[in-house]
Amino acid sequence: MTKASSGRTPARYAPAGGTTAPGTRALRLGSRRSPMAMAQSGDVARLITERTGRPVEIVGMTSLGDVSSEHLTQIGGTGVFVSSLRESMLRGEVDFAVHSLKDLPTASPAGIILAAIPERDDPRDALVGRDGAKLADLPAGARIGTGSPRRAAQVSLLRADVTCVPIRGNANTRLAKVRNGELDAVVLAYAGLARIGFTALVTEIFGPEDMVPAPGQGALAVECQTGDRGLIELLAAVDHPATRAAVSAERTLLAALEAGCSAPVGAFASQPAGTGRLLLDGVVLGIPHPARGVPSTMATLGGMGAVPPRGLDVSPSSEMIVVREHGEADAAAPEWLGRDLAARMLARGAARLLGAPGFAVASGATTNRDDAHD
């Protein structure tokens, strides 16, 4: 079990004018202490106070994932961050918690409910290159840092002659590796950089057509205990139905693929205004697991003359297989859409990629998780 130490922070959000009803206790919001986590928790706290008049106090917490130098795969993945906040909530130390939705496991634990999903921020991935470089400007052999196999795989499709290097640490730590010359660039979530005021450093933003985001990327999750009906009703004031529908489709796809957060899977849903329709794009990338064999439609890996079936691409340089699918449905049926797209992707061979033990992002190094809050 991950033990979290907590302590009060100066962050407290009160209604405009500074007055609240007599006897009104400030809600305690549990948050990791990293700058990005505190920033996004502050955004949610302000929104709750603005819409409900209820003051919110942030309780900063430190978990094993924040202090360990081990790779996340060695200490339980990004779940070590989520678990510590959930444990504190169940012990009654905080009333609710805020997470990056892309780090949240698709299965909900007993006693906890996803009470609100505020309006999503920009879901795209961004490159921060040294000396203002975009991906196309980097020299052959350039070293690009990322803790995400999904990003590494898609970068390699865009530029097969660069090397993706696994990195840990918060955004400040990663950006410093570019400044000091250890890396030529890093790829991070644009929303995270925006929350900590670093968008001026971004040298390129990748559209979903070039780099499909992680399921839930750019969105925040607000959790509380299932038995606290009053708090659930209060938190509903910051829920954004269109965002919930989009991320529900993405996360259902992830769950139906039985991939958890552990494989290079991208999913992005959007809802064109006024259509009542939900559009979903999904991608699974990787090299087939040898124990699962290669289907006949994938027999020529990397062959320039190969003609892959619809929705199945092969990277000529790396022998990487890319299973892509697109679907749409009524906006009221996001879970159905996610399951349907996953079924089609599995039928095209995605399961052979999801069975791989990890996606190699550098010689001798593998990773199989998106890092938290990146």
Tab-separated table of C-alpha atoms in Angstrom, residues 2-372:
chain	number	residue	atom	x	y	z
A	2	THR	CA	1.241	3.467	-0.850
A	3	LYS	CA	1.482	5.633	2.215
A	4	ALA	CA	0.872	9.332	1.630
A	5	SER	CA	1.931	12.099	3.933
A	6	SER	CA	-0.302	15.152	3.923
A	7	GLY	CA	-0.124	18.681	5.102
A	8	ARG	CA	-2.062	21.896	4.737
A	9	THR	CA	-1.084	24.227	1.957
A	10	PRO	CA	-1.790	27.961	1.788
A	11	ALA	CA	-4.233	27.362	-1.081
A	12	ARG	CA	-7.752	28.204	0.056
A	13	TYR	CA	-10.561	29.360	-2.199
A	14	ALA	CA	-13.453	31.384	-0.797
A	15	PRO	CA	-16.447	33.081	-2.457
A	16	ALA	CA	-16.004	36.578	-3.876
A	17	GLY	CA	-16.287	39.066	-1.033
A	18	GLY	CA	-14.829	36.546	1.391
A	19	THR	CA	-18.112	35.747	3.173
A	20	THR	CA	-19.674	32.327	3.670
A	21	ALA	CA	-22.634	31.094	5.668
A	22	PRO	CA	-21.879	30.738	9.400
A	23	GLY	CA	-20.631	27.265	10.248
A	24	THR	CA	-19.817	26.380	6.621
A	25	ARG	CA	-16.742	24.183	6.607
A	26	ALA	CA	-14.277	24.437	3.752
A	27	LEU	CA	-14.205	21.311	1.606
A	28	ARG	CA	-10.845	19.522	1.710
A	29	LEU	CA	-9.480	18.755	-1.744
A	30	GLY	CA	-6.703	16.159	-1.867
A	31	SER	CA	-3.945	16.853	-4.400
A	32	ARG	CA	-0.416	15.776	-5.180
A	33	ARG	CA	2.129	18.474	-4.359
A	34	SER	CA	3.657	18.754	-7.842
A	35	PRO	CA	3.256	22.193	-9.457
A	36	MET	CA	1.040	20.806	-12.204
A	37	ALA	CA	-1.193	18.860	-9.815
A	38	MET	CA	-1.576	21.861	-7.511
A	39	ALA	CA	-2.381	24.107	-10.482
A	40	GLN	CA	-5.124	21.845	-11.804
A	41	SER	CA	-6.544	21.299	-8.335
A	42	GLY	CA	-6.612	25.072	-7.904
A	43	ASP	CA	-8.568	25.417	-11.155
A	44	VAL	CA	-11.185	22.941	-9.914
A	45	ALA	CA	-11.327	24.540	-6.455
A	46	ARG	CA	-11.988	27.979	-7.942
A	47	LEU	CA	-14.679	26.581	-10.238
A	48	ILE	CA	-16.462	24.839	-7.357
A	49	THR	CA	-16.389	27.980	-5.240
A	50	GLU	CA	-17.623	30.147	-8.124
A	51	ARG	CA	-20.565	27.871	-8.880
A	52	THR	CA	-21.600	26.738	-5.413
A	53	GLY	CA	-20.280	29.381	-3.008
A	54	ARG	CA	-18.585	26.661	-0.982
A	55	PRO	CA	-14.996	27.397	0.137
A	56	VAL	CA	-12.357	24.815	-0.779
A	57	GLU	CA	-9.016	24.137	0.864
A	58	ILE	CA	-6.312	22.121	-0.901
A	59	VAL	CA	-4.524	19.466	1.128
A	60	GLY	CA	-1.179	18.696	-0.526
A	61	MET	CA	0.017	15.117	-0.390
A	62	THR	CA	3.226	13.251	-1.216
A	63	SER	CA	3.186	9.637	-2.383
A	64	LEU	CA	5.795	7.002	-3.157
A	65	GLY	CA	5.515	7.911	-6.827
A	66	ASP	CA	6.640	11.466	-6.101
A	67	VAL	CA	9.762	10.569	-4.142
A	68	SER	CA	10.933	7.297	-5.707
A	69	SER	CA	13.587	7.351	-8.437
A	70	GLU	CA	12.375	3.975	-9.726
A	71	HIS	CA	10.614	3.836	-13.086
A	72	LEU	CA	6.848	3.871	-12.634
A	73	THR	CA	6.538	0.337	-13.993
A	74	GLN	CA	8.630	-0.874	-11.043
A	75	ILE	CA	6.414	0.697	-8.344
A	76	GLY	CA	2.961	0.114	-9.741
A	77	GLY	CA	2.584	2.602	-12.584
A	78	THR	CA	0.749	5.904	-12.349
A	79	GLY	CA	-1.710	4.143	-10.052
A	80	VAL	CA	0.615	4.915	-7.152
A	81	PHE	CA	-0.434	8.570	-7.418
A	82	VAL	CA	-4.149	7.837	-7.717
A	83	SER	CA	-4.156	5.195	-4.977
A	84	SER	CA	-2.636	7.417	-2.316
A	85	LEU	CA	-5.273	10.103	-2.822
A	86	ARG	CA	-8.067	7.530	-2.806
A	87	GLU	CA	-6.800	5.969	0.412
A	88	SER	CA	-6.704	9.372	2.082
A	89	MET	CA	-10.261	10.051	0.919
A	90	LEU	CA	-11.549	6.739	2.271
A	91	ARG	CA	-9.855	7.469	5.619
A	92	GLY	CA	-11.727	10.768	5.792
A	93	GLU	CA	-8.597	12.921	5.606
A	94	VAL	CA	-9.909	14.753	2.527
A	95	ASP	CA	-13.425	15.122	1.104
A	96	PHE	CA	-12.607	14.701	-2.563
A	97	ALA	CA	-9.656	14.439	-4.936
A	98	VAL	CA	-8.659	15.701	-8.371
A	99	HIS	CA	-6.676	13.612	-10.858
A	100	SER	CA	-5.601	13.875	-14.477
A	101	LEU	CA	-8.265	11.709	-16.080
A	102	LYS	CA	-5.804	9.968	-18.387
A	103	ASP	CA	-4.023	8.572	-15.302
A	104	LEU	CA	-7.222	7.151	-13.804
A	105	PRO	CA	-7.749	3.367	-14.134
A	106	THR	CA	-10.907	2.522	-16.071
A	107	ALA	CA	-12.246	0.332	-13.240
A	108	SER	CA	-13.747	2.241	-10.319
A	109	PRO	CA	-12.883	0.960	-6.823
A	110	ALA	CA	-15.551	0.187	-4.244
A	111	GLY	CA	-16.681	3.206	-2.308
A	112	ILE	CA	-15.510	5.854	-4.800
A	113	ILE	CA	-17.420	7.600	-7.581
A	114	LEU	CA	-16.337	9.785	-10.474
A	115	ALA	CA	-18.541	12.678	-9.403
A	116	ALA	CA	-17.547	15.299	-11.962
A	117	ILE	CA	-15.532	15.845	-15.118
A	118	PRO	CA	-15.081	19.580	-15.756
A	119	GLU	CA	-14.850	20.961	-19.288
A	120	ARG	CA	-11.839	19.561	-21.045
A	121	ASP	CA	-8.742	21.621	-21.786
A	122	ASP	CA	-6.716	21.255	-24.993
A	123	PRO	CA	-6.174	17.472	-25.462
A	124	ARG	CA	-3.245	17.706	-27.889
A	125	ASP	CA	0.398	16.741	-27.407
A	126	ALA	CA	3.133	19.337	-27.726
A	127	LEU	CA	6.829	19.383	-28.545
A	128	VAL	CA	9.296	21.583	-26.709
A	129	GLY	CA	12.405	21.656	-28.888
A	130	ARG	CA	15.749	23.220	-28.134
A	131	ASP	CA	16.371	26.529	-29.915
A	132	GLY	CA	12.770	26.635	-31.147
A	133	ALA	CA	13.063	23.454	-33.219
A	134	LYS	CA	10.007	21.664	-34.553
A	135	LEU	CA	10.087	17.899	-35.093
A	136	ALA	CA	11.036	18.304	-38.761
A	137	ASP	CA	13.921	20.609	-37.795
A	138	LEU	CA	15.650	18.117	-35.486
A	139	PRO	CA	18.749	16.362	-36.841
A	140	ALA	CA	18.837	12.638	-37.498
A	141	GLY	CA	19.565	10.803	-34.261
A	142	ALA	CA	18.028	13.531	-32.108
A	143	ARG	CA	17.028	12.408	-28.603
A	144	ILE	CA	13.406	13.099	-27.665
A	145	GLY	CA	12.270	12.527	-24.099
A	146	THR	CA	8.898	11.026	-23.240
A	147	GLY	CA	7.529	8.744	-20.545
A	148	SER	CA	4.785	7.572	-22.888
A	149	PRO	CA	4.987	4.580	-25.269
A	150	ARG	CA	2.026	6.037	-27.159
A	151	ARG	CA	3.916	9.249	-27.869
A	152	ALA	CA	7.148	7.399	-28.635
A	153	ALA	CA	5.419	5.179	-31.165
A	154	GLN	CA	3.740	8.055	-32.951
A	155	VAL	CA	6.893	10.187	-32.953
A	156	SER	CA	8.709	7.295	-34.630
A	157	LEU	CA	6.053	7.201	-37.338
A	158	LEU	CA	6.537	10.907	-37.998
A	159	ARG	CA	10.341	10.751	-37.788
A	160	ALA	CA	11.849	7.270	-37.949
A	161	ASP	CA	15.390	8.653	-37.643
A	162	VAL	CA	15.084	10.068	-34.120
A	163	THR	CA	15.415	8.243	-30.799
A	164	CYS	CA	12.801	8.422	-28.056
A	165	VAL	CA	14.249	8.242	-24.545
A	166	PRO	CA	12.177	7.308	-21.457
A	167	ILE	CA	12.187	9.991	-18.756
A	168	ARG	CA	10.675	10.509	-15.301
A	169	GLY	CA	10.004	13.610	-13.266
A	170	ASN	CA	7.614	16.527	-13.368
A	171	ALA	CA	7.367	18.953	-16.267
A	172	ASN	CA	10.029	21.282	-14.853
A	173	THR	CA	12.502	18.399	-14.592
A	174	ARG	CA	11.825	17.276	-18.148
A	175	LEU	CA	12.071	20.771	-19.601
A	176	ALA	CA	15.396	21.256	-17.830
A	177	LYS	CA	16.811	18.302	-19.766
A	178	VAL	CA	16.195	20.242	-22.976
A	179	ARG	CA	17.708	23.445	-21.601
A	180	ASN	CA	20.894	21.701	-20.426
A	181	GLY	CA	21.372	19.829	-23.703
A	182	GLU	CA	20.729	16.334	-22.355
A	183	LEU	CA	17.796	16.047	-24.744
A	184	ASP	CA	16.966	17.742	-28.023
A	185	ALA	CA	13.243	17.893	-27.247
A	186	VAL	CA	10.485	16.537	-25.036
A	187	VAL	CA	6.855	15.725	-25.798
A	188	LEU	CA	4.301	16.664	-23.142
A	189	ALA	CA	0.573	17.284	-22.865
A	190	TYR	CA	-0.241	20.826	-23.991
A	191	ALA	CA	-2.914	21.161	-21.296
A	192	GLY	CA	-0.384	20.426	-18.565
A	193	LEU	CA	2.028	23.027	-19.898
A	194	ALA	CA	-0.817	25.551	-20.052
A	195	ARG	CA	-1.760	24.910	-16.429
A	196	ILE	CA	1.719	25.826	-15.233
A	197	GLY	CA	2.180	28.729	-17.629
A	198	PHE	CA	4.774	27.230	-19.976
A	199	THR	CA	3.003	27.388	-23.349
A	200	ALA	CA	5.545	29.954	-24.584
A	201	LEU	CA	8.108	27.132	-24.650
A	202	VAL	CA	6.045	25.015	-27.048
A	203	THR	CA	7.597	24.785	-30.504
A	204	GLU	CA	5.011	22.514	-32.132
A	205	ILE	CA	1.526	21.233	-31.346
A	206	PHE	CA	0.505	17.874	-32.816
A	207	GLY	CA	-3.063	17.625	-34.063
A	208	PRO	CA	-4.999	14.407	-33.330
A	209	GLU	CA	-4.575	13.407	-36.969
A	210	ASP	CA	-0.791	13.217	-36.424
A	211	MET	CA	-0.657	12.110	-32.794
A	212	VAL	CA	-3.811	10.641	-31.287
A	213	PRO	CA	-4.000	11.734	-27.614
A	214	ALA	CA	-4.267	9.387	-24.663
A	215	PRO	CA	-7.815	8.521	-23.594
A	216	GLY	CA	-9.009	11.331	-21.319
A	217	GLN	CA	-6.025	13.589	-22.006
A	218	GLY	CA	-6.702	17.237	-21.150
A	219	ALA	CA	-9.588	16.354	-18.828
A	220	LEU	CA	-9.692	16.250	-15.030
A	221	ALA	CA	-11.456	13.748	-12.778
A	222	VAL	CA	-13.139	14.732	-9.516
A	223	GLU	CA	-13.731	11.767	-7.181
A	224	CYS	CA	-15.466	11.449	-3.827
A	225	GLN	CA	-16.986	8.731	-1.673
A	226	THR	CA	-20.156	7.093	-3.014
A	227	GLY	CA	-21.989	7.511	0.295
A	228	ASP	CA	-21.693	11.295	0.422
A	229	ARG	CA	-24.813	12.202	-1.543
A	230	GLY	CA	-24.679	15.879	-0.596
A	231	LEU	CA	-21.132	16.240	-1.881
A	232	ILE	CA	-21.933	14.319	-5.070
A	233	GLU	CA	-24.772	16.760	-5.784
A	234	LEU	CA	-22.524	19.748	-5.067
A	235	LEU	CA	-19.702	18.505	-7.312
A	236	ALA	CA	-22.179	17.946	-10.146
A	237	ALA	CA	-22.169	21.733	-10.553
A	238	VAL	CA	-18.774	21.511	-12.272
A	239	ASP	CA	-19.542	18.487	-14.467
A	240	HIS	CA	-19.468	19.103	-18.237
A	241	PRO	CA	-21.780	16.643	-20.057
A	242	ALA	CA	-20.131	16.950	-23.478
A	243	THR	CA	-16.696	16.281	-22.002
A	244	ARG	CA	-18.040	13.349	-19.982
A	245	ALA	CA	-19.546	11.822	-23.135
A	246	ALA	CA	-16.292	12.199	-25.085
A	247	VAL	CA	-14.016	10.751	-22.435
A	248	SER	CA	-16.510	7.977	-21.671
A	249	ALA	CA	-16.191	6.804	-25.271
A	250	GLU	CA	-12.397	6.983	-25.093
A	251	ARG	CA	-12.131	5.178	-21.754
A	252	THR	CA	-14.654	2.518	-22.787
A	253	LEU	CA	-12.489	1.823	-25.846
A	254	LEU	CA	-9.454	1.476	-23.565
A	255	ALA	CA	-11.294	-0.867	-21.192
A	256	ALA	CA	-12.724	-2.983	-24.010
A	257	LEU	CA	-9.246	-3.425	-25.450
A	258	GLU	CA	-8.267	-4.681	-21.989
A	259	ALA	CA	-5.214	-2.465	-22.235
A	260	GLY	CA	-5.574	-0.413	-19.066
A	261	CYS	CA	-3.171	2.511	-19.343
A	262	SER	CA	-0.332	0.119	-20.128
A	263	ALA	CA	-0.131	-0.049	-23.914
A	264	PRO	CA	0.480	2.492	-26.683
A	265	VAL	CA	-3.217	3.256	-27.211
A	266	GLY	CA	-4.634	6.564	-28.377
A	267	ALA	CA	-8.276	7.606	-28.424
A	268	PHE	CA	-9.927	10.918	-29.132
A	269	ALA	CA	-13.642	11.724	-29.269
A	270	SER	CA	-15.261	14.955	-30.397
A	271	GLN	CA	-18.785	16.229	-30.734
A	272	PRO	CA	-19.363	18.649	-33.638
A	273	ALA	CA	-21.627	21.457	-32.477
A	274	GLY	CA	-25.284	21.019	-33.268
A	275	THR	CA	-24.992	17.497	-34.683
A	276	GLY	CA	-25.847	15.371	-31.670
A	277	ARG	CA	-23.191	12.958	-32.913
A	278	LEU	CA	-20.030	11.728	-31.232
A	279	LEU	CA	-16.964	10.946	-33.369
A	280	LEU	CA	-14.238	8.614	-32.067
A	281	ASP	CA	-10.771	7.855	-33.423
A	282	GLY	CA	-8.700	5.032	-31.946
A	283	VAL	CA	-5.191	3.749	-32.536
A	284	VAL	CA	-3.049	0.896	-31.189
A	285	LEU	CA	0.629	0.822	-32.089
A	286	GLY	CA	3.375	-1.716	-31.570
A	287	ILE	CA	5.305	-4.744	-32.727
A	288	PRO	CA	3.405	-8.060	-32.627
A	289	HIS	CA	3.907	-10.239	-29.559
A	290	PRO	CA	5.914	-13.249	-30.862
A	291	ALA	CA	3.919	-15.747	-28.805
A	292	ARG	CA	0.692	-14.604	-30.461
A	293	GLY	CA	1.871	-14.947	-34.012
A	294	VAL	CA	1.292	-12.666	-36.956
A	295	PRO	CA	-1.913	-12.898	-38.996
A	296	SER	CA	-1.624	-13.356	-42.748
A	297	THR	CA	-2.645	-9.759	-43.387
A	298	MET	CA	0.427	-8.673	-41.413
A	299	ALA	CA	2.870	-11.169	-42.890
A	300	THR	CA	5.040	-8.605	-44.651
A	301	LEU	CA	6.158	-6.324	-41.845
A	302	GLY	CA	7.958	-3.301	-43.127
A	303	GLY	CA	7.746	-4.371	-46.745
A	304	MET	CA	7.485	-1.330	-48.958
A	305	GLY	CA	5.346	-3.306	-51.370
A	306	ALA	CA	2.913	-4.529	-48.731
A	307	VAL	CA	-0.669	-3.327	-49.059
A	308	PRO	CA	-2.201	-3.428	-45.573
A	309	PRO	CA	-5.969	-3.775	-45.155
A	310	ARG	CA	-8.082	-0.727	-44.299
A	311	GLY	CA	-7.285	0.542	-40.850
A	312	LEU	CA	-3.967	-1.291	-40.686
A	313	ASP	CA	-0.722	0.502	-41.471
A	314	VAL	CA	2.846	-0.753	-41.365
A	315	SER	CA	5.825	1.475	-40.661
A	316	PRO	CA	8.468	0.568	-43.300
A	317	SER	CA	11.421	1.502	-41.084
A	318	SER	CA	10.531	0.000	-37.746
A	319	GLU	CA	8.158	-2.849	-38.661
A	320	MET	CA	5.660	-1.235	-36.339
A	321	ILE	CA	2.024	-2.106	-36.940
A	322	VAL	CA	-0.610	0.587	-36.496
A	323	VAL	CA	-4.262	-0.375	-36.121
A	324	ARG	CA	-6.499	2.640	-36.679
A	325	GLU	CA	-10.273	2.898	-36.655
A	326	HIS	CA	-12.895	5.640	-36.749
A	327	GLY	CA	-16.529	5.505	-35.745
A	328	GLU	CA	-19.480	7.639	-34.793
A	329	ALA	CA	-22.713	7.280	-32.867
A	330	ASP	CA	-25.396	9.260	-31.142
A	331	ALA	CA	-23.835	11.424	-28.444
A	332	ALA	CA	-26.048	9.685	-25.887
A	333	ALA	CA	-24.314	6.337	-26.551
A	334	PRO	CA	-20.598	6.902	-25.839
A	335	GLU	CA	-20.036	3.512	-24.200
A	336	TRP	CA	-21.554	1.675	-27.159
A	337	LEU	CA	-19.300	3.623	-29.509
A	338	GLY	CA	-16.191	2.775	-27.487
A	339	ARG	CA	-17.035	-0.943	-27.387
A	340	ASP	CA	-17.880	-1.064	-31.093
A	341	LEU	CA	-14.629	0.601	-32.128
A	342	ALA	CA	-12.611	-1.661	-29.827
A	343	ALA	CA	-14.244	-4.758	-31.323
A	344	ARG	CA	-13.305	-3.651	-34.819
A	345	MET	CA	-9.734	-2.892	-33.772
A	346	LEU	CA	-9.371	-6.278	-32.084
A	347	ALA	CA	-10.708	-7.953	-35.217
A	348	ARG	CA	-7.937	-6.245	-37.192
A	349	GLY	CA	-5.185	-7.587	-34.981
A	350	ALA	CA	-4.886	-5.104	-32.099
A	351	ALA	CA	-4.767	-7.922	-29.537
A	352	ARG	CA	-1.409	-9.082	-30.923
A	353	LEU	CA	0.037	-5.669	-30.187
A	354	LEU	CA	-1.538	-5.277	-26.752
A	355	GLY	CA	0.069	-8.519	-25.636
A	356	ALA	CA	3.565	-7.122	-26.020
A	357	PRO	CA	5.543	-6.790	-22.787
A	358	GLY	CA	6.376	-3.149	-23.418
A	359	PHE	CA	7.133	-0.762	-26.247
A	360	ALA	CA	10.826	-0.172	-26.830
A	361	VAL	CA	11.515	3.563	-26.864
A	362	ALA	CA	15.304	3.347	-26.809
A	363	SER	CA	17.934	0.667	-27.153
A	364	GLY	CA	17.749	-1.546	-24.103
A	365	ALA	CA	14.956	0.447	-22.463
A	366	THR	CA	11.224	-0.176	-22.373
A	367	THR	CA	8.286	1.550	-20.804
A	368	ASN	CA	4.619	0.698	-20.779
A	369	ARG	CA	2.873	3.643	-19.150
A	370	ASP	CA	2.142	7.255	-19.787
A	371	ASP	CA	3.760	9.172	-16.938
A	372	ALA	CA	1.408	11.043	-14.634
